[in-house]
Amino acid sequence: ALPIYEWFEQITPGNVWFQPPEGTELSYPCIIYGIEGEQSEFADNVRYKSATRYDITVIDTDPDNLLYKKILDLPQTSLESVYVSDRLYHYKLTMYY
């Protein structure tokens, strides 16, 4: 399977950030993502399945850009919320990978 970064690079080349530091200058549309935790399943006191939970934000100046829908096509991904801040459209998604 592809690393998550490479999947996002295919969607918006050059505008993918993993937990960018404060003050990073972004160009839009962009994808910002970070690790939020891990989901594990156990049987007989042994972990047999685990997936990392990613918090993903797609930010764009265009309200009609459906870039976030391309991410929704990836396995185990859901849209959590949509909001506008500083005239930028933010699409918050969660992915287990």
PDB file of C-alpha atoms in Angstrom:
ATOM      1  CA  ALA A   1       0.000   0.000   0.000  1.00  0.00           C
ATOM      2  CA  LEU A   2       1.104   3.549  -0.684  1.00  0.00           C
ATOM      3  CA  PRO A   3       2.257   5.737   2.205  1.00  0.00           C
ATOM      4  CA  ILE A   4      -0.480   8.214   3.115  1.00  0.00           C
ATOM      5  CA  TYR A   5       1.685  11.168   2.031  1.00  0.00           C
ATOM      6  CA  GLU A   6       1.981   9.762  -1.494  1.00  0.00           C
ATOM      7  CA  TRP A   7      -1.802   9.353  -1.769  1.00  0.00           C
ATOM      8  CA  PHE A   8      -2.268  13.002  -0.832  1.00  0.00           C
ATOM      9  CA  GLU A   9       0.502  14.124  -3.221  1.00  0.00           C
ATOM     10  CA  GLN A  10      -1.422  12.498  -6.074  1.00  0.00           C
ATOM     11  CA  ILE A  11      -4.465  14.594  -5.152  1.00  0.00           C
ATOM     12  CA  THR A  12      -2.738  17.994  -4.763  1.00  0.00           C
ATOM     13  CA  PRO A  13       0.966  17.804  -5.733  1.00  0.00           C
ATOM     14  CA  GLY A  14       3.304  20.032  -3.741  1.00  0.00           C
ATOM     15  CA  ASN A  15       0.648  21.201  -1.278  1.00  0.00           C
ATOM     16  CA  VAL A  16       0.659  18.455   1.347  1.00  0.00           C
ATOM     17  CA  TRP A  17       1.803  19.160   4.903  1.00  0.00           C
ATOM     18  CA  PHE A  18       2.292  16.859   7.888  1.00  0.00           C
ATOM     19  CA  GLN A  19       1.682  18.934  11.027  1.00  0.00           C
ATOM     20  CA  PRO A  20       3.219  22.152   9.611  1.00  0.00           C
ATOM     21  CA  PRO A  21       4.908  24.457  12.124  1.00  0.00           C
ATOM     22  CA  GLU A  22       3.210  27.724  13.114  1.00  0.00           C
ATOM     23  CA  GLY A  23       3.844  30.456  10.542  1.00  0.00           C
ATOM     24  CA  THR A  24       4.255  28.092   7.570  1.00  0.00           C
ATOM     25  CA  GLU A  25       3.112  29.866   4.412  1.00  0.00           C
ATOM     26  CA  LEU A  26       0.555  27.699   2.633  1.00  0.00           C
ATOM     27  CA  SER A  27      -0.712  27.830  -0.929  1.00  0.00           C
ATOM     28  CA  TYR A  28      -4.220  26.642  -1.716  1.00  0.00           C
ATOM     29  CA  PRO A  29      -5.724  24.168  -2.175  1.00  0.00           C
ATOM     30  CA  CYS A  30      -3.706  22.200   0.357  1.00  0.00           C
ATOM     31  CA  ILE A  31      -3.945  19.161   2.582  1.00  0.00           C
ATOM     32  CA  ILE A  32      -2.760  19.256   6.189  1.00  0.00           C
ATOM     33  CA  TYR A  33      -2.721  16.050   8.178  1.00  0.00           C
ATOM     34  CA  GLY A  34      -1.498  14.692  11.481  1.00  0.00           C
ATOM     35  CA  ILE A  35      -1.706  11.613  13.636  1.00  0.00           C
ATOM     36  CA  GLU A  36      -4.536  11.668  16.186  1.00  0.00           C
ATOM     37  CA  GLY A  37      -4.233   8.223  17.716  1.00  0.00           C
ATOM     38  CA  GLU A  38      -4.562   4.543  17.027  1.00  0.00           C
ATOM     39  CA  GLN A  39      -7.423   2.087  17.027  1.00  0.00           C
ATOM     40  CA  SER A  40      -6.582  -1.453  18.068  1.00  0.00           C
ATOM     41  CA  GLU A  41      -8.570  -4.650  18.283  1.00  0.00           C
ATOM     42  CA  PHE A  42      -7.617  -7.427  20.689  1.00  0.00           C
ATOM     43  CA  ALA A  43      -8.397 -11.116  21.091  1.00  0.00           C
ATOM     44  CA  ASP A  44      -7.012 -13.362  23.822  1.00  0.00           C
ATOM     45  CA  ASN A  45      -5.029 -10.350  25.135  1.00  0.00           C
ATOM     46  CA  VAL A  46      -3.169 -10.017  21.827  1.00  0.00           C
ATOM     47  CA  ARG A  47      -3.495  -7.102  19.427  1.00  0.00           C
ATOM     48  CA  TYR A  48      -4.431  -8.591  16.077  1.00  0.00           C
ATOM     49  CA  LYS A  49      -5.423  -5.455  14.203  1.00  0.00           C
ATOM     50  CA  SER A  50      -4.514  -1.794  14.456  1.00  0.00           C
ATOM     51  CA  ALA A  51      -4.950   1.337  12.382  1.00  0.00           C
ATOM     52  CA  THR A  52      -3.545   4.833  12.815  1.00  0.00           C
ATOM     53  CA  ARG A  53      -6.190   7.580  13.034  1.00  0.00           C
ATOM     54  CA  TYR A  54      -5.323  10.658  10.959  1.00  0.00           C
ATOM     55  CA  ASP A  55      -6.880  14.106  11.244  1.00  0.00           C
ATOM     56  CA  ILE A  56      -6.992  15.618   7.747  1.00  0.00           C
ATOM     57  CA  THR A  57      -7.893  19.177   6.770  1.00  0.00           C
ATOM     58  CA  VAL A  58      -8.403  20.269   3.172  1.00  0.00           C
ATOM     59  CA  ILE A  59      -8.209  24.063   2.851  1.00  0.00           C
ATOM     60  CA  ASP A  60      -9.253  25.956  -0.264  1.00  0.00           C
ATOM     61  CA  THR A  61     -10.304  29.418  -1.414  1.00  0.00           C
ATOM     62  CA  ASP A  62     -12.900  27.947  -3.783  1.00  0.00           C
ATOM     63  CA  PRO A  63     -16.142  26.764  -2.130  1.00  0.00           C
ATOM     64  CA  ASP A  64     -16.982  24.695  -5.219  1.00  0.00           C
ATOM     65  CA  ASN A  65     -13.725  22.740  -5.250  1.00  0.00           C
ATOM     66  CA  LEU A  66     -14.544  19.142  -4.383  1.00  0.00           C
ATOM     67  CA  LEU A  67     -10.979  18.114  -3.590  1.00  0.00           C
ATOM     68  CA  TYR A  68     -12.092  16.667  -0.251  1.00  0.00           C
ATOM     69  CA  LYS A  69     -14.294  14.166  -2.126  1.00  0.00           C
ATOM     70  CA  LYS A  70     -11.177  12.605  -3.658  1.00  0.00           C
ATOM     71  CA  ILE A  71      -9.950  11.905  -0.132  1.00  0.00           C
ATOM     72  CA  LEU A  72     -13.348  10.454   0.797  1.00  0.00           C
ATOM     73  CA  ASP A  73     -12.765   7.874  -1.941  1.00  0.00           C
ATOM     74  CA  LEU A  74      -9.867   6.481   0.124  1.00  0.00           C
ATOM     75  CA  PRO A  75     -10.674   3.545   2.433  1.00  0.00           C
ATOM     76  CA  GLN A  76     -12.013   4.178   5.960  1.00  0.00           C
ATOM     77  CA  THR A  77     -12.324   7.947   5.545  1.00  0.00           C
ATOM     78  CA  SER A  78     -15.199  10.159   6.664  1.00  0.00           C
ATOM     79  CA  LEU A  79     -16.069  13.854   6.547  1.00  0.00           C
ATOM     80  CA  GLU A  80     -16.421  15.254  10.078  1.00  0.00           C
ATOM     81  CA  SER A  81     -17.146  18.959   9.541  1.00  0.00           C
ATOM     82  CA  VAL A  82     -16.970  21.924   7.171  1.00  0.00           C
ATOM     83  CA  TYR A  83     -16.349  25.515   8.199  1.00  0.00           C
ATOM     84  CA  VAL A  84     -15.133  28.872   6.861  1.00  0.00           C
ATOM     85  CA  SER A  85     -12.354  30.874   8.526  1.00  0.00           C
ATOM     86  CA  ASP A  86     -10.644  33.955   7.050  1.00  0.00           C
ATOM     87  CA  ARG A  87     -12.513  33.338   3.778  1.00  0.00           C
ATOM     88  CA  LEU A  88     -10.932  29.892   3.488  1.00  0.00           C
ATOM     89  CA  TYR A  89     -13.042  26.730   3.285  1.00  0.00           C
ATOM     90  CA  HIS A  90     -11.935  23.966   5.662  1.00  0.00           C
ATOM     91  CA  TYR A  91     -13.021  20.345   5.258  1.00  0.00           C
ATOM     92  CA  LYS A  92     -12.149  18.189   8.300  1.00  0.00           C
ATOM     93  CA  LEU A  93     -11.846  14.460   7.671  1.00  0.00           C
ATOM     94  CA  THR A  94     -10.819  11.411   9.663  1.00  0.00           C
ATOM     95  CA  MET A  95      -9.001   8.441   8.162  1.00  0.00           C
ATOM     96  CA  TYR A  96      -7.953   5.111   9.650  1.00  0.00           C
ATOM     97  CA  TYR A  97      -4.942   3.699   7.836  1.00  0.00           C
TER      98      TYR A  97
END
